[in-house]
Amino acid sequence: ILKAEARITMTNTITNEIFEYEIKGFGEEPLAEDHIILDCQARKPRTAEIAVKNYYTDKPVVYRVETDLINARGAESLKVLPGKTEKYQFEVTPVLGGTYTGSITFYDEAGRYVWYTVEIRTASPKPEKTIDLITTVRKAVAFEILLSNPLDEIVEFDVIMTGEGLLGENTFTLMPKQTSKYELVFSPLLPMKRTGTIAFIHEKLGEVSYELNLQADEAPVVRLEVEEAELGKQIAIPIELENPSNQEVAIDYKVSNPYCFDIDPKEIIIPPYTTLPVSILYSPTELGVIESCEIIFESEIIGKWTYLAFGKGIPPTKFDEQVVPGNLNHDSTATILFKNPFRDSITVGVSLEGDQ
């Protein structure tokens, strides 16, 4: 703030030696009189007092008050009698949670000043309400949150979300005096029952937050229709497995009745954001009896699907024609595969019919 220079000359009167010294002085900012800590709640006023002293003993002083604290209110001046101390009262209303620092400075008529540092420790406001978001895995549910802009200027909220499976824009813009809806999406991949939060933050409007109850249940068991298949033949029952994640997923599966049911393809890998067609294969082992199977497809990343498949064997019709090539007036041989579809041993009779 201030730089001063001086010269000191000293003379030895006995030897007449002269010693000269140049002195430079640098005045720095005065240290803060005190450090004030205020514990506050966001969007609630907090009143505090500062004891301000008049260091002049021969005259009163009228301080001019300045501060860089946001949303602070107080008198613009303070009169203090000679050598006395007066209390300066001010009010601060923080709008955002967190810890902030600022200062309050008192200037006298000559420009000299005393100042105080202020630390505001603000607790985030209580949530406006609690929102329940309940769905099943891999099924998104949306919720709209109504926000208003009371200002005469465009505002852009920063959006901060905590919780698995939450999707939404990172910012939300409102025109002056506008009211609009923000869409929050909950799209879980695995079963859960947890809590989360969403907060909308603006430096002037403060923080608006909501508490979230997040619940994702297992996908319901899919019960398929009874499919009929001819004894000794196989049918394919089509299903689809969806991968809503951003990574490739390998699927394991378990078949409770491998005698009758199987899966195609054997190795199931689903690319990101893709629905893969899969077939449940049914080969009946009994005639006229409904056979069942529980099939579970499972992944550590996107959860599991459970299917109940049913099949019924019906009498077979003619199989596909088999062509036996041969040369004229020569014997020829061919093999026809016959599979026993039953779980027990059987005895079959074979007969040949042909044109003479």
Short mmCIF file of N, CA and C in Angstrom, two decimals, residues 173-324:
data_model
loop_
_atom_site.label_atom_id
_atom_site.label_comp_id
_atom_site.label_asym_id
_atom_site.label_seq_id
_atom_site.Cartn_x
_atom_site.Cartn_y
_atom_site.Cartn_z
N THR A 173 -32.29 -25.16 -18.78
CA THR A 173 -32.39 -23.72 -19.04
C THR A 173 -33.85 -23.27 -19.04
N LEU A 174 -34.09 -22.13 -18.38
CA LEU A 174 -35.42 -21.53 -18.34
C LEU A 174 -35.33 -20.08 -18.81
N MET A 175 -36.26 -19.67 -19.64
CA MET A 175 -36.35 -18.28 -20.07
C MET A 175 -36.91 -17.43 -18.92
N PRO A 176 -36.81 -16.09 -19.01
CA PRO A 176 -37.34 -15.23 -17.94
C PRO A 176 -38.81 -15.51 -17.66
N LYS A 177 -39.13 -15.67 -16.38
CA LYS A 177 -40.50 -15.90 -15.90
C LYS A 177 -41.10 -17.22 -16.41
N GLN A 178 -40.28 -18.11 -16.90
CA GLN A 178 -40.79 -19.37 -17.47
C GLN A 178 -40.90 -20.46 -16.40
N THR A 179 -41.89 -21.31 -16.58
CA THR A 179 -42.05 -22.53 -15.79
C THR A 179 -42.07 -23.71 -16.74
N SER A 180 -41.26 -24.71 -16.45
CA SER A 180 -41.17 -25.86 -17.35
C SER A 180 -40.85 -27.11 -16.55
N LYS A 181 -40.92 -28.27 -17.23
CA LYS A 181 -40.72 -29.56 -16.58
C LYS A 181 -39.42 -30.20 -17.01
N TYR A 182 -38.70 -30.70 -16.02
CA TYR A 182 -37.47 -31.46 -16.27
C TYR A 182 -37.81 -32.94 -16.16
N GLU A 183 -37.38 -33.72 -17.16
CA GLU A 183 -37.69 -35.15 -17.16
C GLU A 183 -36.52 -35.95 -16.60
N LEU A 184 -36.80 -36.67 -15.53
CA LEU A 184 -35.83 -37.56 -14.90
C LEU A 184 -36.22 -38.99 -15.22
N VAL A 185 -35.26 -39.78 -15.69
CA VAL A 185 -35.52 -41.16 -16.09
C VAL A 185 -34.75 -42.11 -15.17
N PHE A 186 -35.44 -43.13 -14.70
CA PHE A 186 -34.82 -44.19 -13.89
C PHE A 186 -34.86 -45.47 -14.71
N SER A 187 -33.68 -45.94 -15.11
CA SER A 187 -33.58 -47.12 -15.97
C SER A 187 -32.57 -48.10 -15.37
N PRO A 188 -33.00 -48.89 -14.39
CA PRO A 188 -32.06 -49.80 -13.71
C PRO A 188 -31.79 -51.05 -14.53
N LEU A 189 -30.61 -51.60 -14.35
CA LEU A 189 -30.23 -52.84 -15.01
C LEU A 189 -30.25 -54.04 -14.07
N LEU A 190 -30.11 -53.78 -12.77
CA LEU A 190 -30.08 -54.84 -11.78
C LEU A 190 -31.07 -54.53 -10.67
N PRO A 191 -31.56 -55.56 -9.96
CA PRO A 191 -32.47 -55.31 -8.84
C PRO A 191 -31.80 -54.46 -7.77
N MET A 192 -32.57 -53.56 -7.16
CA MET A 192 -32.01 -52.69 -6.12
C MET A 192 -33.14 -52.08 -5.31
N LYS A 193 -32.75 -51.58 -4.14
CA LYS A 193 -33.64 -50.77 -3.32
C LYS A 193 -32.75 -49.81 -2.55
N ARG A 194 -32.61 -48.60 -3.11
CA ARG A 194 -31.67 -47.63 -2.57
C ARG A 194 -32.27 -46.23 -2.61
N THR A 195 -31.49 -45.28 -2.12
CA THR A 195 -31.90 -43.87 -2.18
C THR A 195 -30.96 -43.10 -3.09
N GLY A 196 -31.44 -41.98 -3.58
CA GLY A 196 -30.64 -41.10 -4.42
C GLY A 196 -31.13 -39.67 -4.25
N THR A 197 -30.52 -38.75 -4.98
CA THR A 197 -30.92 -37.34 -4.94
C THR A 197 -30.77 -36.73 -6.32
N ILE A 198 -31.53 -35.68 -6.53
CA ILE A 198 -31.34 -34.82 -7.70
C ILE A 198 -31.43 -33.37 -7.21
N ALA A 199 -30.47 -32.54 -7.63
CA ALA A 199 -30.42 -31.14 -7.18
C ALA A 199 -30.28 -30.23 -8.38
N PHE A 200 -30.99 -29.10 -8.34
CA PHE A 200 -30.90 -28.07 -9.37
C PHE A 200 -30.26 -26.85 -8.71
N ILE A 201 -29.13 -26.39 -9.25
CA ILE A 201 -28.32 -25.37 -8.58
C ILE A 201 -28.13 -24.17 -9.51
N HIS A 202 -28.39 -23.00 -8.96
CA HIS A 202 -28.15 -21.74 -9.67
C HIS A 202 -27.61 -20.72 -8.67
N GLU A 203 -26.64 -19.92 -9.11
CA GLU A 203 -25.96 -19.02 -8.17
C GLU A 203 -26.88 -17.98 -7.56
N LYS A 204 -27.96 -17.61 -8.25
CA LYS A 204 -28.89 -16.62 -7.70
C LYS A 204 -30.12 -17.26 -7.08
N LEU A 205 -30.63 -18.31 -7.71
CA LEU A 205 -31.85 -18.95 -7.21
C LEU A 205 -31.57 -20.01 -6.16
N GLY A 206 -30.30 -20.39 -6.02
CA GLY A 206 -29.95 -21.34 -4.98
C GLY A 206 -30.08 -22.78 -5.43
N GLU A 207 -30.36 -23.63 -4.46
CA GLU A 207 -30.39 -25.07 -4.68
C GLU A 207 -31.77 -25.62 -4.36
N VAL A 208 -32.31 -26.38 -5.30
CA VAL A 208 -33.58 -27.07 -5.11
C VAL A 208 -33.30 -28.56 -5.27
N SER A 209 -33.58 -29.34 -4.23
CA SER A 209 -33.23 -30.75 -4.29
C SER A 209 -34.43 -31.63 -3.96
N TYR A 210 -34.34 -32.87 -4.43
CA TYR A 210 -35.37 -33.87 -4.18
C TYR A 210 -34.69 -35.17 -3.75
N GLU A 211 -35.29 -35.82 -2.78
CA GLU A 211 -34.80 -37.14 -2.37
C GLU A 211 -35.52 -38.20 -3.19
N LEU A 212 -34.78 -39.24 -3.58
CA LEU A 212 -35.33 -40.27 -4.46
C LEU A 212 -35.29 -41.63 -3.76
N ASN A 213 -36.40 -42.33 -3.79
CA ASN A 213 -36.45 -43.72 -3.38
C ASN A 213 -36.42 -44.56 -4.65
N LEU A 214 -35.32 -45.28 -4.85
CA LEU A 214 -35.13 -46.03 -6.09
C LEU A 214 -35.34 -47.52 -5.81
N GLN A 215 -36.29 -48.10 -6.53
CA GLN A 215 -36.57 -49.53 -6.35
C GLN A 215 -36.72 -50.19 -7.72
N ALA A 216 -35.91 -51.23 -7.92
CA ALA A 216 -35.98 -52.01 -9.16
C ALA A 216 -36.19 -53.47 -8.79
N ASP A 217 -37.30 -54.03 -9.22
CA ASP A 217 -37.62 -55.43 -8.93
C ASP A 217 -37.17 -56.32 -10.09
N GLU A 218 -37.04 -57.61 -9.78
CA GLU A 218 -36.73 -58.57 -10.83
C GLU A 218 -37.82 -58.52 -11.90
N ALA A 219 -37.42 -58.75 -13.15
CA ALA A 219 -38.41 -58.82 -14.22
C ALA A 219 -39.35 -59.99 -13.97
N PRO A 220 -40.64 -59.83 -14.23
CA PRO A 220 -41.58 -60.93 -13.97
C PRO A 220 -41.29 -62.13 -14.87
N VAL A 221 -41.67 -63.29 -14.37
CA VAL A 221 -41.49 -64.52 -15.16
C VAL A 221 -42.40 -64.46 -16.38
N VAL A 222 -41.83 -64.80 -17.54
CA VAL A 222 -42.59 -64.81 -18.79
C VAL A 222 -43.11 -66.23 -19.02
N ARG A 223 -44.42 -66.37 -19.06
CA ARG A 223 -45.05 -67.68 -19.27
C ARG A 223 -45.46 -67.78 -20.74
N LEU A 224 -44.84 -68.68 -21.45
CA LEU A 224 -45.10 -68.84 -22.87
C LEU A 224 -46.30 -69.75 -23.10
N GLU A 225 -46.88 -69.63 -24.29
CA GLU A 225 -48.00 -70.49 -24.66
C GLU A 225 -47.53 -71.93 -24.89
N VAL A 226 -48.47 -72.85 -24.77
CA VAL A 226 -48.16 -74.26 -25.06
C VAL A 226 -47.98 -74.43 -26.56
N GLU A 227 -46.82 -74.94 -26.95
CA GLU A 227 -46.51 -75.17 -28.36
C GLU A 227 -46.58 -76.67 -28.65
N GLU A 228 -47.17 -77.03 -29.78
CA GLU A 228 -47.27 -78.43 -30.19
C GLU A 228 -46.16 -78.77 -31.18
N ALA A 229 -45.62 -79.95 -31.00
CA ALA A 229 -44.57 -80.43 -31.91
C ALA A 229 -44.81 -81.91 -32.19
N GLU A 230 -44.53 -82.31 -33.41
CA GLU A 230 -44.70 -83.70 -33.78
C GLU A 230 -43.63 -84.55 -33.12
N LEU A 231 -44.03 -85.70 -32.67
CA LEU A 231 -43.10 -86.63 -32.05
C LEU A 231 -41.98 -86.96 -33.03
N GLY A 232 -40.74 -86.85 -32.54
CA GLY A 232 -39.59 -87.11 -33.38
C GLY A 232 -39.08 -85.89 -34.14
N LYS A 233 -39.78 -84.76 -34.01
CA LYS A 233 -39.35 -83.54 -34.69
C LYS A 233 -39.10 -82.44 -33.66
N GLN A 234 -38.55 -81.33 -34.11
CA GLN A 234 -38.17 -80.22 -33.22
C GLN A 234 -38.76 -78.92 -33.75
N ILE A 235 -39.23 -78.07 -32.83
CA ILE A 235 -39.71 -76.74 -33.23
C ILE A 235 -38.90 -75.68 -32.47
N ALA A 236 -38.89 -74.47 -33.01
CA ALA A 236 -38.20 -73.34 -32.38
C ALA A 236 -39.22 -72.32 -31.89
N ILE A 237 -39.10 -71.93 -30.61
CA ILE A 237 -39.97 -70.92 -30.00
C ILE A 237 -39.16 -69.62 -29.90
N PRO A 238 -39.51 -68.58 -30.69
CA PRO A 238 -38.68 -67.36 -30.71
C PRO A 238 -38.93 -66.46 -29.49
N ILE A 239 -37.84 -65.92 -28.92
CA ILE A 239 -37.91 -64.90 -27.88
C ILE A 239 -36.85 -63.85 -28.21
N GLU A 240 -36.84 -62.74 -27.45
CA GLU A 240 -35.84 -61.68 -27.66
C GLU A 240 -35.23 -61.28 -26.33
N LEU A 241 -33.92 -61.07 -26.33
CA LEU A 241 -33.20 -60.60 -25.16
C LEU A 241 -32.59 -59.24 -25.49
N GLU A 242 -32.89 -58.25 -24.65
CA GLU A 242 -32.44 -56.87 -24.93
C GLU A 242 -31.27 -56.50 -24.02
N ASN A 243 -30.28 -55.83 -24.60
CA ASN A 243 -29.15 -55.29 -23.85
C ASN A 243 -29.22 -53.76 -23.90
N PRO A 244 -29.76 -53.10 -22.86
CA PRO A 244 -29.86 -51.63 -22.87
C PRO A 244 -28.60 -50.93 -22.39
N SER A 245 -27.53 -51.70 -22.09
CA SER A 245 -26.31 -51.09 -21.56
C SER A 245 -25.40 -50.67 -22.70
N ASN A 246 -24.31 -49.98 -22.33
CA ASN A 246 -23.36 -49.47 -23.33
C ASN A 246 -22.16 -50.39 -23.52
N GLN A 247 -22.28 -51.65 -23.12
CA GLN A 247 -21.18 -52.60 -23.29
C GLN A 247 -21.70 -53.96 -23.73
N GLU A 248 -20.81 -54.70 -24.38
CA GLU A 248 -21.17 -56.04 -24.84
C GLU A 248 -21.35 -56.96 -23.63
N VAL A 249 -22.39 -57.80 -23.69
CA VAL A 249 -22.74 -58.62 -22.54
C VAL A 249 -22.84 -60.08 -22.97
N ALA A 250 -22.19 -60.96 -22.21
CA ALA A 250 -22.31 -62.41 -22.40
C ALA A 250 -23.39 -62.94 -21.46
N ILE A 251 -24.24 -63.80 -21.98
CA ILE A 251 -25.38 -64.31 -21.23
C ILE A 251 -25.17 -65.80 -20.94
N ASP A 252 -25.31 -66.18 -19.68
CA ASP A 252 -25.35 -67.59 -19.29
C ASP A 252 -26.82 -68.02 -19.18
N TYR A 253 -27.06 -69.32 -19.37
CA TYR A 253 -28.44 -69.79 -19.24
C TYR A 253 -28.47 -71.16 -18.58
N LYS A 254 -29.62 -71.44 -17.94
CA LYS A 254 -29.87 -72.73 -17.30
C LYS A 254 -31.20 -73.26 -17.81
N VAL A 255 -31.22 -74.54 -18.18
CA VAL A 255 -32.42 -75.20 -18.68
C VAL A 255 -32.80 -76.31 -17.71
N SER A 256 -33.98 -76.23 -17.11
CA SER A 256 -34.36 -77.20 -16.07
C SER A 256 -34.74 -78.57 -16.65
N ASN A 257 -35.14 -78.61 -17.92
CA ASN A 257 -35.56 -79.87 -18.55
C ASN A 257 -34.81 -80.05 -19.87
N PRO A 258 -33.55 -80.45 -19.78
CA PRO A 258 -32.75 -80.56 -21.01
C PRO A 258 -33.15 -81.74 -21.91
N TYR A 259 -34.02 -82.65 -21.42
CA TYR A 259 -34.47 -83.77 -22.26
C TYR A 259 -35.33 -83.27 -23.42
N CYS A 260 -36.09 -82.22 -23.15
CA CYS A 260 -37.04 -81.74 -24.16
C CYS A 260 -36.66 -80.39 -24.75
N PHE A 261 -35.92 -79.57 -23.99
CA PHE A 261 -35.71 -78.19 -24.38
C PHE A 261 -34.22 -77.88 -24.50
N ASP A 262 -33.92 -76.95 -25.39
CA ASP A 262 -32.55 -76.50 -25.59
C ASP A 262 -32.59 -75.06 -26.09
N ILE A 263 -31.41 -74.45 -26.21
CA ILE A 263 -31.31 -73.03 -26.61
C ILE A 263 -30.46 -72.91 -27.86
N ASP A 264 -30.84 -72.03 -28.73
CA ASP A 264 -30.07 -71.72 -29.93
C ASP A 264 -30.01 -70.19 -30.09
N PRO A 265 -28.83 -69.60 -30.16
CA PRO A 265 -27.50 -70.21 -30.26
C PRO A 265 -26.98 -70.68 -28.89
N LYS A 266 -25.96 -71.54 -28.96
CA LYS A 266 -25.38 -72.06 -27.72
C LYS A 266 -24.64 -70.96 -26.95
N GLU A 267 -23.97 -70.09 -27.65
CA GLU A 267 -23.25 -68.98 -27.03
C GLU A 267 -23.99 -67.68 -27.33
N ILE A 268 -24.40 -67.00 -26.28
CA ILE A 268 -25.20 -65.78 -26.45
C ILE A 268 -24.38 -64.58 -26.02
N ILE A 269 -24.10 -63.71 -26.96
CA ILE A 269 -23.40 -62.44 -26.71
C ILE A 269 -24.21 -61.33 -27.36
N ILE A 270 -24.60 -60.34 -26.56
CA ILE A 270 -25.46 -59.26 -27.05
C ILE A 270 -24.65 -57.97 -27.15
N PRO A 271 -24.55 -57.36 -28.33
CA PRO A 271 -23.85 -56.06 -28.45
C PRO A 271 -24.59 -54.97 -27.68
N PRO A 272 -23.92 -53.83 -27.45
CA PRO A 272 -24.56 -52.72 -26.73
C PRO A 272 -25.82 -52.22 -27.44
N TYR A 273 -26.81 -51.88 -26.65
CA TYR A 273 -28.06 -51.28 -27.15
C TYR A 273 -28.69 -52.12 -28.27
N THR A 274 -28.68 -53.43 -28.10
CA THR A 274 -29.16 -54.33 -29.15
C THR A 274 -30.14 -55.34 -28.56
N THR A 275 -31.12 -55.73 -29.38
CA THR A 275 -32.03 -56.82 -29.04
C THR A 275 -31.67 -58.03 -29.89
N LEU A 276 -31.41 -59.15 -29.24
CA LEU A 276 -30.94 -60.35 -29.93
C LEU A 276 -32.05 -61.40 -29.96
N PRO A 277 -32.40 -61.92 -31.16
CA PRO A 277 -33.38 -63.03 -31.22
C PRO A 277 -32.73 -64.34 -30.78
N VAL A 278 -33.43 -65.07 -29.93
CA VAL A 278 -32.97 -66.36 -29.40
C VAL A 278 -34.11 -67.35 -29.56
N SER A 279 -33.77 -68.62 -29.79
CA SER A 279 -34.79 -69.65 -29.96
C SER A 279 -34.73 -70.65 -28.81
N ILE A 280 -35.91 -70.98 -28.28
CA ILE A 280 -36.05 -72.10 -27.35
C ILE A 280 -36.49 -73.31 -28.19
N LEU A 281 -35.68 -74.35 -28.21
CA LEU A 281 -35.96 -75.53 -29.03
C LEU A 281 -36.71 -76.56 -28.20
N TYR A 282 -37.78 -77.12 -28.82
CA TYR A 282 -38.60 -78.13 -28.11
C TYR A 282 -38.68 -79.39 -28.95
N SER A 283 -38.31 -80.51 -28.32
CA SER A 283 -38.44 -81.84 -28.92
C SER A 283 -39.25 -82.70 -27.96
N PRO A 284 -40.49 -83.07 -28.31
CA PRO A 284 -41.34 -83.81 -27.36
C PRO A 284 -40.79 -85.21 -27.07
N THR A 285 -41.02 -85.65 -25.84
CA THR A 285 -40.63 -87.00 -25.43
C THR A 285 -41.84 -87.84 -25.04
N GLU A 286 -43.03 -87.21 -25.05
CA GLU A 286 -44.26 -87.94 -24.75
C GLU A 286 -45.34 -87.48 -25.71
N LEU A 287 -46.32 -88.32 -25.85
CA LEU A 287 -47.41 -88.04 -26.78
C LEU A 287 -48.64 -87.60 -26.00
N GLY A 288 -49.15 -86.40 -26.32
CA GLY A 288 -50.37 -85.91 -25.69
C GLY A 288 -50.19 -85.41 -24.27
N VAL A 289 -48.96 -85.26 -23.80
CA VAL A 289 -48.69 -84.79 -22.45
C VAL A 289 -47.98 -83.43 -22.52
N ILE A 290 -48.41 -82.49 -21.68
CA ILE A 290 -47.76 -81.17 -21.65
C ILE A 290 -46.46 -81.26 -20.85
N GLU A 291 -45.37 -80.90 -21.47
CA GLU A 291 -44.05 -80.92 -20.83
C GLU A 291 -43.63 -79.47 -20.60
N SER A 292 -42.96 -79.23 -19.49
CA SER A 292 -42.61 -77.85 -19.11
C SER A 292 -41.13 -77.73 -18.83
N CYS A 293 -40.68 -76.47 -18.81
CA CYS A 293 -39.26 -76.19 -18.55
C CYS A 293 -39.11 -74.75 -18.08
N GLU A 294 -38.25 -74.54 -17.08
CA GLU A 294 -37.88 -73.19 -16.65
C GLU A 294 -36.51 -72.87 -17.24
N ILE A 295 -36.44 -71.75 -17.93
CA ILE A 295 -35.18 -71.35 -18.57
C ILE A 295 -34.80 -69.99 -18.01
N ILE A 296 -33.59 -69.88 -17.45
CA ILE A 296 -33.10 -68.64 -16.86
C ILE A 296 -31.89 -68.16 -17.66
N PHE A 297 -32.00 -66.94 -18.20
CA PHE A 297 -30.88 -66.26 -18.85
C PHE A 297 -30.35 -65.25 -17.85
N GLU A 298 -29.03 -65.20 -17.66
CA GLU A 298 -28.50 -64.38 -16.56
C GLU A 298 -27.20 -63.70 -16.97
N SER A 299 -27.04 -62.47 -16.47
CA SER A 299 -25.82 -61.68 -16.68
C SER A 299 -25.55 -60.85 -15.44
N GLU A 300 -24.29 -60.68 -15.08
CA GLU A 300 -23.94 -59.84 -13.94
C GLU A 300 -24.16 -58.37 -14.23
N ILE A 301 -24.25 -58.02 -15.50
CA ILE A 301 -24.35 -56.60 -15.88
C ILE A 301 -25.79 -56.15 -16.05
N ILE A 302 -26.61 -56.99 -16.70
CA ILE A 302 -27.98 -56.55 -17.01
C ILE A 302 -29.04 -57.47 -16.41
N GLY A 303 -28.66 -58.27 -15.42
CA GLY A 303 -29.66 -59.04 -14.69
C GLY A 303 -30.07 -60.31 -15.41
N LYS A 304 -31.32 -60.75 -15.11
CA LYS A 304 -31.75 -62.04 -15.65
C LYS A 304 -33.18 -61.98 -16.19
N TRP A 305 -33.47 -62.96 -17.05
CA TRP A 305 -34.82 -63.22 -17.56
C TRP A 305 -35.19 -64.64 -17.17
N THR A 306 -36.46 -64.86 -16.86
CA THR A 306 -36.94 -66.20 -16.55
C THR A 306 -38.14 -66.50 -17.44
N TYR A 307 -38.06 -67.62 -18.16
CA TYR A 307 -39.14 -68.06 -19.05
C TYR A 307 -39.65 -69.42 -18.60
N LEU A 308 -40.96 -69.59 -18.65
CA LEU A 308 -41.59 -70.89 -18.48
C LEU A 308 -42.11 -71.32 -19.84
N ALA A 309 -41.52 -72.40 -20.38
CA ALA A 309 -41.90 -72.88 -21.71
C ALA A 309 -42.70 -74.18 -21.56
N PHE A 310 -43.67 -74.38 -22.45
CA PHE A 310 -44.52 -75.56 -22.42
C PHE A 310 -44.63 -76.14 -23.82
N GLY A 311 -44.59 -77.46 -23.87
CA GLY A 311 -44.73 -78.13 -25.16
C GLY A 311 -45.57 -79.39 -25.03
N LYS A 312 -46.18 -79.78 -26.15
CA LYS A 312 -47.03 -80.97 -26.16
C LYS A 312 -46.74 -81.77 -27.42
N GLY A 313 -46.48 -83.05 -27.23
CA GLY A 313 -46.21 -83.90 -28.37
C GLY A 313 -47.47 -84.37 -29.05
N ILE A 314 -47.47 -84.34 -30.38
CA ILE A 314 -48.60 -84.83 -31.17
C ILE A 314 -48.09 -85.90 -32.13
N PRO A 315 -49.00 -86.73 -32.63
CA PRO A 315 -48.55 -87.79 -33.55
C PRO A 315 -47.80 -87.23 -34.75
N PRO A 316 -46.76 -87.94 -35.16
CA PRO A 316 -45.97 -87.43 -36.28
C PRO A 316 -46.67 -87.63 -37.62
N THR A 317 -46.40 -86.79 -38.53
CA THR A 317 -46.78 -86.96 -39.93
C THR A 317 -45.56 -87.47 -40.68
N LYS A 318 -45.67 -87.52 -41.99
CA LYS A 318 -44.55 -88.02 -42.77
C LYS A 318 -43.34 -87.11 -42.60
N PHE A 319 -42.16 -87.74 -42.51
CA PHE A 319 -40.93 -86.97 -42.46
C PHE A 319 -40.56 -86.53 -43.86
N ASP A 320 -39.56 -85.70 -43.94
CA ASP A 320 -39.12 -85.22 -45.24
C ASP A 320 -38.66 -86.40 -46.10
N GLU A 321 -38.88 -86.27 -47.36
CA GLU A 321 -38.51 -87.32 -48.31
C GLU A 321 -37.00 -87.51 -48.36
N GLN A 322 -36.57 -88.78 -48.35
CA GLN A 322 -35.15 -89.10 -48.47
C GLN A 322 -34.91 -89.71 -49.84
N VAL A 323 -33.99 -89.16 -50.57
CA VAL A 323 -33.66 -89.66 -51.92
C VAL A 323 -32.47 -90.61 -51.82
N VAL A 324 -32.63 -91.85 -52.35
CA VAL A 324 -31.55 -92.84 -52.36
C VAL A 324 -31.07 -92.99 -53.79
#
